[in-house]
Coordinates of C-alpha atoms and ligand atoms in Angstrom, one line a residue:
M19 CA 158.7 103.7 87.6
Q20 CA 160.5 105.5 90.5
H21 CA 158.7 107.9 92.7
D22 CA 158.8 111.4 91.2
P23 CA 157.4 113.9 93.8
V24 CA 156.0 116.0 90.9
H25 CA 154.4 113.2 88.8
P26 CA 152.7 110.3 90.7
V27 CA 152.9 106.9 89.0
V28 CA 149.5 106.2 87.4
V29 CA 147.9 102.7 87.3
A30 CA 145.0 102.7 84.9
V31 CA 142.2 100.1 85.4
D32 CA 139.1 99.5 83.2
G33 CA 136.5 96.9 83.1
P34 CA 132.8 96.1 83.0
A35 CA 130.3 96.6 85.8
G36 CA 130.9 94.3 88.8
S37 CA 134.3 93.1 87.7
G38 CA 135.8 94.3 90.9
K39 CA 137.5 97.5 89.6
S40 CA 136.7 99.6 92.6
S41 CA 137.1 97.1 95.5
V42 CA 140.3 95.5 94.0
S43 CA 141.9 98.8 92.9
K44 CA 141.2 100.3 96.3
E45 CA 143.0 97.3 98.1
V46 CA 145.9 97.5 95.6
A47 CA 146.3 101.2 96.3
R48 CA 146.1 100.6 100.1
R49 CA 148.8 97.9 99.9
L50 CA 151.1 100.2 97.8
G51 CA 150.4 103.2 100.0
W52 CA 149.1 105.1 97.0
G53 CA 146.0 107.1 96.2
F54 CA 142.9 105.7 94.6
L55 CA 140.4 107.4 92.2
D56 CA 137.0 105.9 91.5
T57 CA 136.0 107.8 88.3
G58 CA 132.5 106.2 88.1
A59 CA 131.7 108.1 91.3
A60 CA 131.8 111.4 89.4
Y61 CA 129.3 110.2 86.7
R62 CA 127.1 108.9 89.5
A63 CA 127.3 112.2 91.4
L64 CA 126.5 114.2 88.3
A65 CA 123.4 111.9 87.8
W66 CA 122.5 112.5 91.4
H67 CA 123.0 116.3 91.0
A68 CA 120.9 116.4 87.8
A69 CA 118.1 114.5 89.5
A70 CA 118.3 116.8 92.6
C71 CA 118.0 119.8 90.3
G72 CA 114.9 118.3 88.7
V73 CA 116.6 117.7 85.4
D74 CA 115.6 114.9 83.0
T75 CA 118.8 112.8 82.8
A76 CA 117.7 111.6 79.3
D77 CA 117.9 115.1 77.9
A78 CA 121.6 115.8 77.1
A79 CA 121.2 119.6 76.8
S80 CA 119.6 119.7 80.3
V81 CA 122.4 117.6 81.7
V82 CA 125.1 119.9 80.2
S83 CA 123.3 122.8 81.8
C84 CA 123.9 121.3 85.2
L85 CA 127.7 121.2 84.8
D86 CA 128.3 124.8 85.9
S87 CA 126.6 124.2 89.3
F88 CA 128.2 120.7 89.8
D89 CA 130.5 121.3 92.8
Y90 CA 132.1 117.9 93.0
R91 CA 134.7 116.7 95.6
I92 CA 136.2 113.3 96.1
G93 CA 139.2 112.2 98.2
T94 CA 141.9 109.8 97.0
D95 CA 142.5 108.0 100.4
P96 CA 141.9 104.3 99.7
T97 CA 141.1 103.6 103.3
G98 CA 138.0 105.8 103.3
Y99 CA 137.1 108.4 100.7
T100 CA 133.9 110.4 100.7
V101 CA 132.0 112.0 97.7
H102 CA 130.4 115.4 98.1
V103 CA 128.3 117.5 95.8
G104 CA 128.5 121.0 97.4
S105 CA 128.0 120.4 101.2
T106 CA 126.0 117.1 100.7
D107 CA 127.7 113.8 101.4
V108 CA 126.4 111.6 98.5
T109 CA 128.9 108.7 99.1
Q110 CA 126.0 106.2 99.8
A111 CA 123.2 107.9 97.7
I112 CA 125.1 107.5 94.4
R113 CA 125.2 103.7 94.9
E114 CA 121.4 103.4 94.9
P115 CA 119.9 101.4 92.0
G116 CA 118.0 104.5 91.0
I117 CA 121.3 106.2 90.1
S118 CA 122.8 103.1 88.6
G119 CA 119.7 103.0 86.3
V120 CA 120.3 106.5 84.8
V121 CA 124.0 107.1 85.1
S122 CA 124.7 105.8 81.5
Q123 CA 122.4 108.5 80.1
V124 CA 124.7 111.1 81.7
A125 CA 127.9 109.4 80.8
R126 CA 127.1 109.3 77.1
V127 CA 127.1 113.1 76.7
P128 CA 130.4 114.3 75.1
E129 CA 130.5 117.6 77.0
V130 CA 130.1 115.7 80.3
R131 CA 133.0 113.4 79.4
A132 CA 135.3 116.2 78.4
H133 CA 134.5 118.1 81.7
L134 CA 135.0 115.1 83.9
I135 CA 138.2 113.9 82.1
E136 CA 139.7 117.3 82.8
L137 CA 138.7 117.0 86.5
F138 CA 140.2 113.4 86.7
R139 CA 143.5 114.6 85.2
A140 CA 143.7 117.4 87.7
I141 CA 143.1 115.1 90.6
M142 CA 145.7 112.6 89.3
A143 CA 148.3 115.4 88.9
G144 CA 147.5 116.7 92.4
E145 CA 148.1 113.3 94.1
R146 CA 150.8 113.6 96.7
R147 CA 151.5 109.9 97.4
G148 CA 153.9 108.0 95.1
G149 CA 151.2 106.9 92.8
I150 CA 147.5 106.6 92.1
V151 CA 145.3 103.8 91.0
V152 CA 142.5 105.1 88.7
E153 CA 139.6 103.0 87.7
G154 CA 136.7 103.3 85.3
R155 CA 135.9 102.5 81.7
D156 CA 138.2 104.7 79.6
I157 CA 141.2 105.2 81.8
T158 CA 143.5 102.9 79.9
T159 CA 142.5 104.4 76.5
V160 CA 141.5 108.1 77.0
V161 CA 142.2 109.4 80.5
A162 CA 145.7 108.0 81.0
P163 CA 146.7 106.1 77.8
D164 CA 150.4 106.7 78.7
A165 CA 150.2 105.2 82.2
P166 CA 153.1 102.8 82.8
A167 CA 150.7 100.1 84.1
R168 CA 147.3 99.6 82.3
I169 CA 145.0 96.8 83.2
L170 CA 141.6 95.5 82.0
L171 CA 140.0 93.8 84.9
T172 CA 137.3 91.4 83.8
A173 CA 135.3 88.3 84.9
S174 CA 132.5 86.3 83.3
E175 CA 129.1 88.0 83.2
E176 CA 127.7 85.1 85.4
V177 CA 130.3 85.6 88.1
R178 CA 129.9 89.4 88.0
M179 CA 126.2 89.1 88.4
A180 CA 126.5 86.7 91.3
R181 CA 129.0 89.0 93.1
R182 CA 126.8 92.0 92.6
S183 CA 123.6 90.3 93.8
A184 CA 125.5 89.0 96.9
E185 CA 126.1 92.6 98.0
L186 CA 122.6 94.1 97.1
V187 CA 120.4 92.7 99.9
G188 CA 116.7 93.1 99.2
H189 CA 117.0 93.2 95.4
S190 CA 116.2 90.2 93.3
A191 CA 119.1 88.5 91.5
A192 CA 117.2 88.7 88.2
T193 CA 116.7 92.4 88.4
T194 CA 120.3 93.1 89.6
G195 CA 121.6 90.9 86.7
Q196 CA 119.4 92.7 84.2
Q197 CA 120.5 96.1 85.3
L198 CA 124.2 95.2 85.2
R199 CA 123.8 93.8 81.6
A200 CA 121.8 96.9 80.5
R201 CA 124.4 99.3 81.9
D202 CA 127.3 97.4 80.2
A203 CA 125.3 97.5 76.9
A204 CA 124.7 101.2 77.1
D205 CA 128.2 102.1 78.3
S206 CA 129.8 99.9 75.5
K207 CA 128.3 102.2 72.9
V208 CA 130.5 105.0 74.2
V209 CA 133.8 103.3 75.1
D210 CA 135.2 99.9 74.6
F211 CA 136.0 98.3 78.0
M212 CA 135.4 94.7 77.0
N213 CA 138.6 94.3 74.9
A214 CA 142.1 95.2 76.0
A215 CA 143.7 98.0 73.9
D216 CA 147.3 97.5 72.7
G217 CA 149.6 97.3 75.7
V218 CA 146.8 96.7 78.2
V219 CA 147.1 93.6 80.3
T220 CA 144.0 91.6 81.0
V221 CA 143.4 90.2 84.5
D222 CA 140.5 87.8 84.4
S223 CA 139.2 87.2 88.0
T224 CA 136.5 84.6 87.0
D225 CA 138.4 81.9 88.8
L226 CA 140.3 84.0 91.3
D227 CA 139.2 85.0 94.8
F228 CA 139.5 88.6 96.0
D229 CA 143.0 88.3 97.4
Q230 CA 144.3 86.4 94.3
T231 CA 142.9 89.2 92.1
V232 CA 144.7 91.8 94.2
E233 CA 147.9 89.8 93.9
A234 CA 147.5 89.4 90.1
M235 CA 147.1 93.2 89.7
L236 CA 150.1 93.8 91.9
D237 CA 152.1 91.4 89.7
V238 CA 151.2 93.5 86.6
I239 CA 152.3 96.7 88.4
R240 CA 155.6 95.1 89.5
D241 CA 156.3 93.9 86.0
A242 CA 155.7 97.4 84.7
Q243 CA 158.1 98.7 87.4
V244 CA 160.8 96.3 86.2
R245 CA 160.1 97.3 82.5
T246 CA 160.1 101.0 83.0
G247 CA 162.9 101.1 85.7
Ligands
ATP90 N1 138.0 88.2 92.7 C1 136.9 88.4 93.5 N2 136.3 87.4 94.1 C2 135.2 87.6 94.8 N3 134.5 88.7 94.9 C3 135.0 89.8 94.3 C4 136.2 89.7 93.5 N4 136.4 90.9 93.0 C5 135.4 91.7 93.4 N5 134.6 91.0 94.2 C6 133.4 91.5 94.8 O1 132.5 91.8 93.7 C7 131.6 92.9 94.0 C8 131.7 93.9 92.9 O2 133.0 94.6 92.9 P1 133.2 96.1 92.7 O3 132.1 96.9 93.2 O4 134.5 96.4 93.1 O5 133.0 96.1 91.1 P2 133.1 97.3 90.1 O6 133.8 96.8 88.9 O7 133.7 98.5 90.7 O8 131.6 97.5 89.8 P3 130.8 98.8 89.2 O9 131.4 99.2 87.9 O10 129.4 98.3 89.0 O11 130.9 99.9 90.2 C9 132.1 93.4 95.4 O12 131.3 92.9 96.4 C10 133.5 92.9 95.5 O13 133.9 92.7 96.9
LIG91 N1 135.6 106.1 83.3 C1 134.3 106.0 83.4 C2 133.7 105.6 84.6 C3 132.4 105.4 84.7 N2 131.6 105.7 83.7 C4 130.1 105.7 83.8 O1 129.7 105.8 85.1 C5 128.9 104.7 85.5 C6 129.2 104.3 86.9 O2 130.5 103.8 87.0 P1 130.8 102.6 88.1 O3 132.3 102.3 87.8 O4 130.6 103.3 89.4 O5 129.9 101.5 87.9 C7 129.2 103.6 84.4 O6 128.1 102.8 84.2 C8 129.5 104.5 83.2 O7 128.2 104.9 82.6 C9 132.2 106.1 82.5 O8 131.5 106.3 81.5 N3 133.5 106.2 82.4

């Protein structure tokens, strides 16, 4: 797994909502000096764009009609990336519960998935650092099934709910937990991110703190580096 200036090393990470995919992957990328790609941000930004255009996100054909005008930009710097749709910075807006509540409707549309997967592969190929850590739901199985290191990052539902409620001040723990469970249920109908596919290593962070989880992921990457030379 040596640095090839043309093909960055890809680390693929999947997992359910609140498992730590984005925060842990970002820190792993930062420690390696590699890029980081949060693929969920694109589905969220498209949900934001559809809503901004007055489109009903439950109507697949209307969502598809928004793809042509979806001018999406995201950086891969793990120390501070921004998300733009056109000239609007939507980095914060796409994290609002209103977007989390409808993003699965957008993500289940096959044309949307095909469009965004192409975009992710282009971003991965354009990475100029030695590697890129890419996280989402179908990275280990669809977006980058040949990645040398593939990880399913998980944690018990109870722990994931507690971690998510701790960061969402002003929202009840019950509502936050309900939303997380509903999103996983909807997303699971489209891709399987609860079970590790063949060759994918599971990192269960239920009993690990943040730093231990980062180290566990780095161990998997180091093992893959030894395996693939
Ligand atoms: N091992 C851990 N110990 C303690 N807290 C953690 C751990 N891993 C992640 N967290 C915290 O859990 C919260 C959820 O993590 P994060 O947002 O990275 O999850 P996610 O899988 O990307 O979620 P989503 O798919 O909903 O965007 C964050 O506040 C993060 O700091
Ligand atoms: N590879 C992916 C990534 C995300 N999604 C959908 O986007 C939603 C938001 O993702 P977060 O990681 O920011 O929570 C998620 O709930 C999925 O609907 C996806 O389908 N595939």
